[in-house]
Short mmCIF file of C-alpha atoms in Angstrom, two decimals:
data_model
loop_
_atom_site.label_atom_id
_atom_site.label_comp_id
_atom_site.label_asym_id
_atom_site.label_seq_id
_atom_site.Cartn_x
_atom_site.Cartn_y
_atom_site.Cartn_z
CA MET A 3 0.00 0.00 0.00
CA TYR A 4 2.82 2.36 0.77
CA GLN A 5 4.71 1.26 -2.36
CA ASN A 6 3.28 4.00 -4.56
CA PRO A 7 2.94 7.17 -2.57
CA PRO A 8 0.73 9.68 -4.31
CA PRO A 9 3.00 12.73 -3.91
CA ALA A 10 5.62 11.20 -6.21
CA HIS A 11 3.24 10.68 -9.09
CA SER A 12 0.87 13.50 -8.56
CA PRO A 13 2.74 16.27 -10.35
CA PRO A 14 2.58 14.61 -13.77
CA LEU A 15 -1.03 13.66 -13.17
CA HIS A 16 -2.24 17.11 -12.16
CA HIS A 17 0.03 19.04 -14.41
CA PRO A 18 -1.93 18.77 -17.67
CA VAL A 19 -5.03 20.39 -16.31
CA PRO A 20 -3.78 23.99 -16.43
CA GLN A 21 -2.28 23.25 -19.82
CA HIS A 22 -5.70 22.29 -21.10
CA VAL A 23 -7.15 25.50 -19.81
CA SER A 24 -4.49 27.50 -21.57
CA THR A 25 -5.28 25.88 -24.90
CA VAL A 26 -8.92 26.79 -24.73
CA PRO A 27 -8.62 30.15 -26.51
CA GLN A 28 -6.97 28.46 -29.45
CA LEU A 29 -9.81 25.98 -29.65
CA ARG A 30 -12.42 28.70 -29.96
CA SER A 31 -12.91 28.25 -33.64
CA PRO A 32 -15.77 27.11 -35.84
CA PRO A 33 -18.19 24.52 -34.54
CA PRO A 34 -16.57 21.52 -36.20
CA PRO A 35 -13.05 22.21 -35.04
CA GLN A 36 -11.84 18.68 -34.93
CA PRO A 37 -11.91 16.37 -37.87
CA PRO A 38 -13.61 13.10 -37.00
CA SER A 39 -10.47 11.18 -37.74
CA GLN A 40 -8.81 12.67 -34.72
CA PRO A 41 -10.17 11.36 -31.47
CA GLN A 42 -10.50 13.54 -28.46
CA SER A 43 -7.04 13.27 -27.13
CA GLY A 44 -8.06 13.94 -23.58
CA TYR A 45 -5.82 15.43 -21.02
CA GLY A 46 -2.17 14.87 -20.87
CA TYR A 47 0.74 15.47 -23.11
CA GLY A 48 -1.05 14.07 -26.12
CA GLN A 49 -2.88 17.33 -26.44
CA GLN A 50 0.24 19.19 -27.30
CA HIS A 51 0.98 16.79 -30.09
CA ALA A 52 -2.50 17.10 -31.39
CA MET A 53 -2.49 20.85 -31.65
CA PRO A 54 -0.35 21.40 -34.74
CA ALA A 55 -2.11 18.62 -36.61
CA GLN A 56 -5.47 20.07 -35.73
CA GLN A 57 -4.55 23.51 -36.90
CA GLY A 58 -3.26 22.09 -40.10
CA ALA A 59 -6.49 20.23 -40.65
CA TYR A 60 -8.49 23.32 -39.84
CA GLY A 61 -7.43 25.15 -42.95
CA GLY A 62 -8.43 22.30 -45.16
CA ASN A 63 -11.57 21.33 -43.33
CA ILE A 64 -13.54 24.52 -43.79
CA PRO A 65 -14.23 25.11 -47.45
CA PRO A 66 -13.61 28.70 -48.49
CA ALA A 67 -16.89 28.73 -50.34
CA PHE A 68 -19.73 31.18 -49.85
CA GLY A 69 -21.53 29.13 -47.28
CA GLY A 70 -18.52 28.97 -45.10
CA PHE A 71 -18.01 32.62 -44.58
CA ILE A 72 -20.28 32.73 -41.58
CA ASN A 73 -18.07 30.19 -39.93
CA ASP A 74 -15.06 32.29 -40.72
CA PRO A 75 -13.63 33.53 -37.44
CA THR A 76 -12.97 36.94 -38.91
CA ALA A 77 -16.59 37.30 -39.91
CA GLN A 78 -17.68 36.14 -36.51
CA LEU A 79 -15.42 38.66 -34.92
CA GLY A 80 -16.91 41.28 -37.18
CA PHE A 81 -20.41 40.21 -36.23
CA GLN A 82 -19.59 40.35 -32.57
CA MET A 83 -17.96 43.72 -32.87
CA GLY A 84 -20.88 45.07 -34.83
CA LYS A 85 -23.34 43.73 -32.33
CA SER A 86 -21.48 45.19 -29.40
CA ALA A 87 -21.13 48.50 -31.20
CA MET A 88 -24.87 48.52 -31.87
CA ASN A 89 -25.59 47.74 -28.26
CA ALA A 90 -23.24 50.46 -27.11
CA GLY A 91 -24.87 52.95 -29.46
CA GLN A 92 -28.32 51.99 -28.29
CA GLU A 93 -27.27 52.29 -24.70
CA TYR A 94 -25.79 55.69 -25.39
CA VAL A 95 -28.97 56.88 -27.04
CA GLU A 96 -31.13 55.49 -24.26
CA GLN A 97 -28.98 57.08 -21.62
CA ASN A 98 -28.91 60.49 -23.21
CA PHE A 99 -32.44 60.65 -24.45
CA GLY A 100 -33.84 58.80 -21.50
CA ARG A 101 -32.65 61.56 -19.28
CA PHE A 102 -35.17 63.91 -20.81
CA ILE A 103 -37.88 61.71 -22.22
CA SER A 104 -38.34 58.05 -21.68
CA VAL A 105 -38.32 56.09 -24.87
CA SER A 106 -40.94 53.64 -23.69
CA ALA A 107 -43.31 56.51 -22.97
CA LEU A 108 -42.76 57.77 -26.49
CA LYS A 109 -43.44 54.35 -27.94
CA HIS A 110 -46.88 54.48 -26.38
CA TYR A 111 -47.73 57.49 -28.53
CA PHE A 112 -46.71 55.87 -31.77
CA ASN A 113 -48.72 52.73 -31.23
CA VAL A 114 -51.28 53.55 -33.90
CA SER A 115 -53.17 51.65 -36.54
CA ASN A 116 -54.57 52.68 -39.90
CA THR A 117 -58.13 52.84 -38.70
CA TYR A 118 -57.09 54.92 -35.73
CA VAL A 119 -55.33 57.47 -37.92
CA ALA A 120 -58.24 57.72 -40.33
CA ASN A 121 -60.78 58.06 -37.54
CA LYS A 122 -58.69 60.58 -35.67
CA LEU A 123 -58.21 62.74 -38.74
CA TRP A 124 -61.93 62.65 -39.24
CA ILE A 125 -62.51 63.66 -35.64
CA VAL A 126 -60.03 66.53 -35.86
CA LEU A 127 -61.72 67.87 -38.99
CA PHE A 128 -65.29 67.08 -38.01
CA PRO A 129 -65.58 66.87 -34.23
CA TRP A 130 -69.20 67.91 -33.91
CA ARG A 131 -70.84 64.51 -33.83
CA HIS A 132 -68.22 62.60 -31.91
CA ARG A 133 -69.76 61.48 -28.65
CA PRO A 134 -67.65 59.95 -25.93
CA TRP A 135 -64.59 62.07 -25.39
CA SER A 136 -63.19 60.46 -22.30
CA ARG A 137 -60.14 58.30 -22.51
CA GLN A 138 -60.46 54.71 -21.58
CA GLN A 139 -58.44 53.38 -18.76
CA ARG A 140 -57.40 49.93 -17.95
CA MET A 141 -56.47 48.53 -14.63
CA ALA A 142 -53.18 46.85 -14.27
CA ASN A 143 -52.60 43.96 -11.93
CA ASN A 144 -53.09 46.03 -8.85
CA PRO A 145 -56.12 48.30 -8.87
CA SER A 146 -54.17 51.39 -7.83
CA ASP A 147 -52.16 51.27 -11.04
CA VAL A 148 -54.35 52.61 -13.81
CA PHE A 149 -52.96 53.43 -17.18
CA TYR A 150 -54.47 54.77 -20.36
CA LEU A 151 -54.95 52.58 -23.36
CA PRO A 152 -52.63 53.18 -26.31
CA PRO A 153 -54.03 54.97 -29.37
CA ARG A 154 -54.42 51.69 -31.21
CA GLU A 155 -57.21 50.65 -28.89
CA ASP A 156 -58.66 53.99 -27.86
CA ILE A 157 -59.79 56.58 -30.35
CA ASN A 158 -59.67 59.38 -27.79
CA SER A 159 -56.10 58.82 -26.79
CA PRO A 160 -53.60 61.39 -28.05
CA ASP A 161 -50.94 60.12 -30.36
CA MET A 162 -47.85 61.65 -31.81
CA TYR A 163 -47.94 60.11 -35.25
CA ILE A 164 -50.49 62.53 -36.65
CA PRO A 165 -48.89 65.68 -35.18
CA MET A 166 -45.46 64.69 -36.36
CA MET A 167 -46.59 63.83 -39.87
CA ALA A 168 -48.72 66.96 -39.97
CA LEU A 169 -45.77 69.07 -38.91
CA VAL A 170 -43.56 67.65 -41.65
CA THR A 171 -46.36 67.98 -44.18
CA TYR A 172 -46.97 71.56 -43.14
CA ILE A 173 -43.32 72.47 -43.64
CA LEU A 174 -43.17 70.82 -47.04
CA LEU A 175 -46.53 72.18 -48.14
CA SER A 176 -45.81 75.75 -47.19
CA THR A 177 -42.51 75.68 -49.03
CA LEU A 178 -44.22 74.05 -52.00
CA LEU A 179 -46.81 76.80 -52.09
CA ALA A 180 -44.05 79.38 -51.90
CA GLY A 181 -42.39 77.60 -54.81
CA LEU A 182 -45.60 77.71 -56.83
CA ARG A 183 -45.70 81.43 -56.22
CA GLY A 184 -42.11 81.59 -57.38
CA ALA A 185 -40.78 82.67 -54.02
CA PHE A 186 -38.88 79.54 -53.08
CA LYS A 187 -35.64 79.90 -51.23
CA PRO A 188 -33.84 76.99 -49.62
CA GLU A 189 -33.79 78.83 -46.33
CA LEU A 190 -37.55 78.79 -46.33
CA LEU A 191 -37.50 75.18 -45.16
CA GLY A 192 -35.49 76.08 -42.11
CA TYR A 193 -37.53 79.18 -41.42
CA THR A 194 -40.78 77.29 -41.51
CA THR A 195 -39.42 74.49 -39.36
CA THR A 196 -38.15 76.75 -36.62
CA GLN A 197 -41.28 78.81 -36.76
CA ALA A 198 -43.55 75.80 -36.40
CA ILE A 199 -41.48 74.31 -33.62
CA SER A 200 -41.32 77.58 -31.74
CA VAL A 201 -45.06 77.94 -32.06
CA MET A 202 -45.44 74.55 -30.43
CA LEU A 203 -42.97 75.44 -27.71
CA LEU A 204 -44.69 78.73 -27.00
CA GLU A 205 -48.01 76.98 -26.78
CA ILE A 206 -46.68 74.44 -24.33
CA LEU A 207 -45.16 77.24 -22.28
CA ILE A 208 -48.51 78.99 -22.17
CA ILE A 209 -50.41 75.92 -21.11
CA LYS A 210 -47.79 75.02 -18.53
CA LEU A 211 -47.99 78.51 -17.07
CA GLY A 212 -51.76 78.23 -17.02
CA THR A 213 -51.73 74.92 -15.22
CA PHE A 214 -49.25 76.30 -12.71
CA LEU A 215 -51.26 79.41 -12.00
CA LEU A 216 -54.52 77.55 -11.75
CA ASN A 217 -52.95 74.91 -9.56
CA ILE A 218 -54.05 72.09 -11.79
CA SER A 219 -52.27 68.95 -10.88
CA SER A 220 -53.37 66.24 -13.17
CA SER A 221 -51.72 63.01 -13.99
CA SER A 222 -51.36 63.88 -17.62
CA GLN A 223 -47.88 64.35 -18.85
CA LEU A 224 -46.09 66.88 -20.90
CA LEU A 225 -46.12 64.59 -23.89
CA ASP A 226 -49.92 64.72 -24.01
CA LEU A 227 -49.74 68.48 -24.34
CA VAL A 228 -47.09 68.19 -27.03
CA ALA A 229 -49.37 65.83 -28.92
CA TYR A 230 -52.41 68.04 -28.56
CA SER A 231 -50.56 71.14 -29.64
CA GLY A 232 -49.64 69.41 -32.89
CA TYR A 233 -53.15 68.59 -34.05
CA LYS A 234 -53.77 72.10 -35.30
CA PHE A 235 -51.36 71.52 -38.15
CA VAL A 236 -53.98 69.26 -39.68
CA GLY A 237 -56.46 72.10 -39.85
CA VAL A 238 -53.80 74.49 -41.10
CA ILE A 239 -52.82 72.06 -43.85
CA VAL A 240 -56.40 71.59 -44.98
CA SER A 241 -57.07 75.29 -45.02
CA LEU A 242 -53.85 75.99 -46.93
CA LEU A 243 -54.61 73.29 -49.48
CA LEU A 244 -58.19 74.32 -50.09
CA THR A 245 -57.29 77.98 -50.27
CA SER A 246 -54.64 77.44 -52.89
CA LEU A 247 -56.91 75.05 -54.78
CA PHE A 248 -59.76 77.53 -54.90
CA SER A 249 -57.45 80.32 -55.93
CA GLN A 250 -56.14 78.11 -58.71
CA LEU A 251 -59.64 77.38 -59.91
CA ASN A 252 -60.63 81.04 -59.62
CA PHE A 253 -63.55 79.87 -57.57
CA GLY A 254 -64.95 82.28 -55.07
CA GLY A 255 -62.73 85.00 -53.82
CA ALA A 256 -60.92 86.02 -50.71
CA TRP A 257 -63.96 85.17 -48.67
CA ILE A 258 -63.86 81.45 -49.39
CA SER A 259 -60.41 81.07 -47.92
CA TRP A 260 -61.71 82.79 -44.83
CA VAL A 261 -64.67 80.45 -44.68
CA VAL A 262 -62.38 77.43 -44.92
CA PHE A 263 -60.05 78.83 -42.33
CA VAL A 264 -62.83 79.68 -39.91
CA TYR A 265 -64.28 76.19 -40.28
CA CYS A 266 -60.92 74.51 -39.67
CA PHE A 267 -60.21 76.75 -36.72
CA ASN A 268 -63.59 76.06 -35.18
CA ALA A 269 -63.23 72.33 -35.64
CA ASN A 270 -59.78 72.33 -34.11
CA ALA A 271 -60.83 74.52 -31.22
CA PHE A 272 -63.82 72.33 -30.49
CA PHE A 273 -61.64 69.26 -30.64
CA LEU A 274 -59.15 70.77 -28.21
CA LEU A 275 -61.90 72.00 -25.93
CA ARG A 276 -63.27 68.54 -25.61
CA SER A 277 -59.97 66.69 -25.50
CA LEU A 278 -58.23 68.90 -23.00
CA ARG A 279 -61.08 68.67 -20.54
CA TYR A 280 -59.52 65.78 -18.76
CA VAL A 281 -56.17 67.60 -18.63
CA LEU A 282 -57.40 70.94 -17.35
CA LEU A 283 -60.52 69.90 -15.52
CA PRO A 284 -59.57 66.74 -13.74
CA GLU A 285 -62.28 65.06 -11.79
CA SER A 286 -61.64 66.36 -8.31
CA ASN A 287 -63.06 63.81 -6.01
CA PRO A 288 -64.30 65.24 -2.75
CA GLN A 289 -61.74 65.08 -0.03
CA GLY A 290 -64.12 64.16 2.69
CA VAL A 291 -67.56 64.58 4.08
CA GLY A 292 -66.49 67.46 6.29
CA GLY A 293 -65.44 69.63 3.39
CA GLY A 294 -68.33 71.93 3.93
CA ALA A 295 -69.62 74.80 1.94
CA ALA A 296 -66.34 76.72 1.91
CA GLY A 297 -64.55 74.00 -0.03
CA TYR A 298 -67.51 73.78 -2.33
CA THR A 299 -67.48 77.46 -3.22
CA SER A 300 -63.71 77.57 -3.63
CA SER A 301 -63.81 74.58 -5.93
CA ARG A 302 -66.68 76.24 -7.76
CA SER A 303 -64.67 79.41 -8.40
CA GLN A 304 -61.61 77.35 -9.22
CA LYS A 305 -63.59 75.34 -11.67
CA SER A 306 -64.98 78.39 -13.39
CA ALA A 307 -61.48 79.86 -13.67
CA ARG A 308 -60.24 76.64 -15.16
CA THR A 309 -63.09 76.50 -17.61
CA GLN A 310 -62.38 80.04 -18.70
CA PHE A 311 -58.74 79.22 -19.18
CA LEU A 312 -59.65 76.15 -21.22
CA PHE A 313 -61.92 78.22 -23.41
CA VAL A 314 -59.37 81.00 -23.85
CA TYR A 315 -56.65 78.53 -24.61
CA SER A 316 -58.54 76.52 -27.16
CA TYR A 317 -60.24 79.42 -28.91
CA VAL A 318 -58.32 82.67 -28.52
CA ILE A 319 -54.76 81.39 -28.35
CA GLN A 320 -55.35 78.80 -31.03
CA LEU A 321 -56.85 81.47 -33.25
CA GLY A 322 -53.67 83.49 -33.01
CA PHE A 323 -51.43 80.55 -33.69
CA MET A 324 -53.47 79.20 -36.58
CA LEU A 325 -53.70 82.60 -38.21
CA TRP A 326 -49.98 82.95 -37.85
CA LEU A 327 -49.29 79.54 -39.31
CA SER A 328 -51.73 79.98 -42.18
CA LYS A 329 -50.08 83.11 -43.46
CA VAL A 330 -47.37 81.53 -45.51
CA MET B 19 -44.15 88.42 -42.23
CA VAL B 20 -42.03 88.88 -39.19
CA PHE B 21 -39.84 85.91 -38.71
CA PHE B 22 -40.14 84.42 -35.29
CA GLY B 23 -38.02 81.38 -34.67
CA LEU B 24 -36.34 79.62 -31.84
CA GLY B 25 -33.95 82.52 -31.39
CA GLY B 26 -36.87 84.88 -31.08
CA LEU B 27 -38.48 82.59 -28.55
CA LEU B 28 -35.27 82.47 -26.54
CA GLN B 29 -34.92 86.22 -26.66
CA PHE B 30 -38.53 86.64 -25.66
CA SER B 31 -38.20 84.38 -22.66
CA VAL B 32 -34.93 85.95 -21.54
CA LEU B 33 -36.41 89.42 -21.77
CA LEU B 34 -39.48 88.30 -19.87
CA ILE B 35 -37.41 86.76 -17.09
CA ASN B 36 -35.32 89.91 -16.98
CA ALA B 37 -38.46 91.96 -16.62
CA ILE B 38 -39.60 89.84 -13.72
CA ALA B 39 -36.20 89.86 -12.07
CA ILE B 40 -35.76 93.62 -12.01
CA LEU B 41 -38.96 94.26 -10.14
CA SER B 42 -37.95 95.94 -6.93
CA GLU B 43 -39.14 94.26 -3.82
CA ASP B 44 -39.61 97.22 -1.50
CA ARG B 45 -40.21 100.00 -3.99
CA PHE B 46 -42.73 98.33 -6.25
CA LEU B 47 -43.92 94.94 -5.13
CA ALA B 48 -44.60 95.91 -1.55
CA ARG B 49 -46.50 98.97 -2.64
CA ILE B 50 -49.00 97.01 -4.68
CA GLY B 51 -49.13 94.23 -2.17
CA TRP B 52 -47.39 91.55 -4.17
CA THR B 53 -44.96 90.40 -1.58
CA SER B 54 -45.27 86.85 -0.50
CA SER B 55 -46.83 86.51 2.88
CA ALA B 56 -45.42 84.36 5.62
CA ASP B 57 -44.83 80.79 4.71
CA PRO B 58 -47.47 78.43 5.92
CA GLY B 59 -46.34 76.23 8.69
CA PHE B 60 -46.71 72.54 8.76
CA GLY B 61 -50.27 71.62 8.22
CA GLY B 62 -51.17 75.17 7.42
CA GLN B 63 -53.58 75.79 4.65
CA ARG B 64 -51.86 77.05 1.52
CA ASP B 65 -53.39 79.94 -0.24
CA ASP B 66 -54.05 78.64 -3.70
CA GLY B 67 -55.49 81.58 -5.50
CA ILE B 68 -54.17 82.70 -8.85
CA LYS B 69 -52.66 85.84 -7.35
CA ALA B 70 -50.89 83.92 -4.62
CA ARG B 71 -49.34 81.60 -7.12
CA LEU B 72 -48.33 84.51 -9.34
CA VAL B 73 -46.66 86.22 -6.40
CA ASN B 74 -44.97 82.98 -5.56
CA LEU B 75 -43.75 82.63 -9.12
CA VAL B 76 -42.39 86.17 -9.21
CA SER B 77 -40.54 85.80 -5.95
CA SER B 78 -39.11 82.43 -6.99
CA VAL B 79 -37.90 83.83 -10.28
CA ARG B 80 -36.34 86.77 -8.49
CA THR B 81 -34.60 84.51 -6.05
CA LEU B 82 -33.52 81.77 -8.39
CA MET B 83 -32.67 83.45 -11.65
CA ARG B 84 -30.67 86.45 -10.44
CA ILE B 85 -27.21 85.00 -10.78
CA PRO B 86 -27.79 82.87 -13.89
CA LEU B 87 -29.35 85.87 -15.59
CA MET B 88 -26.09 87.79 -15.30
CA PHE B 89 -24.26 85.17 -17.30
CA ILE B 90 -27.07 84.72 -19.78
CA ASN B 91 -27.32 88.45 -20.38
CA THR B 92 -23.57 88.80 -20.77
CA ALA B 93 -23.45 85.99 -23.28
CA MET B 94 -26.37 87.46 -25.17
CA ILE B 95 -24.88 90.94 -25.25
CA ILE B 96 -21.59 89.61 -26.59
CA TYR B 97 -23.40 87.51 -29.18
CA LEU B 98 -25.51 90.42 -30.35
CA LEU B 99 -22.48 92.72 -30.47
CA ILE B 100 -20.63 90.31 -32.70
CA PHE B 101 -23.35 88.83 -34.88
CA GLY B 102 -26.30 91.09 -34.40
#
């Protein structure tokens, strides 16, 4: 039993294990790295003999044809580098944009369908007969967590697809009309873009100031207001198009462009009046039974002030902005 | 048509903030009663009228924007001297 003591033989037995680990990076090659003729040479010194033969067989084993280029280690390295670069870029974008606006919240606004867009355009241009204006909510798993349905499933939800497309269309259309008049300059594109964007910014500033002064704390976000401030471009586009069409056809006179504009403005103002109700006039549930008459009257006056602000915002301020945008 | 772009919007807002910030506390605001009253204590009822919030806004702008406005105005003056 004591004839073969383990310490004498153990160094050659345990020695190959780190060697095998060190050869692992060289073995990271295409999936069929070893030709079937070569058996797995296990641990030990046989591995070192097998390495040169395996590398020699590697060049001949993989055919340099078209199908083999995916297995090419260079291509794989390229793929991996591209993937990691993409991931890094995406992370960078998410980090820098996510600081200001969350991308997932933006995705909610672009979740639209064809029928939604058609119906919404119809509502923006003809809002008189539309009946339920309230947004639908859905309960999440816990009842305290209520979120609004995306535009795909709820016609009254604000989206950002229509405002964005309308903004781009407005810019292109106004420059096109200037070109038809023979007044096209390349700078006109930039002028119109900054003007339209600053109109939207000014409008959001106004409504933010109004909500601050009136102490309206609703759960709606800034992005809702951005979306709602963009819907007026639809009316502006329609009025611009019809005005230029009628002037081309020599139909009517200056009055018909005013009629079209007044109709579009009224439709847009009515749409905003109804849609912004839930932003500016949130349902204030009574705090308690002991509120008393004082709370009632204060909420009454508050509510009337809010209603006046809503009216002024959606009629007077919109009138100014739409007039401004329509004068190309 | 007067061109009004992002630069105009920036200028407009800077001028507006300047106008709020130069209102004198004891010569003008106190005379028309626009100074902010004592802060409500814990549990005190906040006055939530429009005027109270406007006064609050003015005093916050005056407190907060005084030092940044110096730099913003200096930068704007230099910009307008060179490019304006």
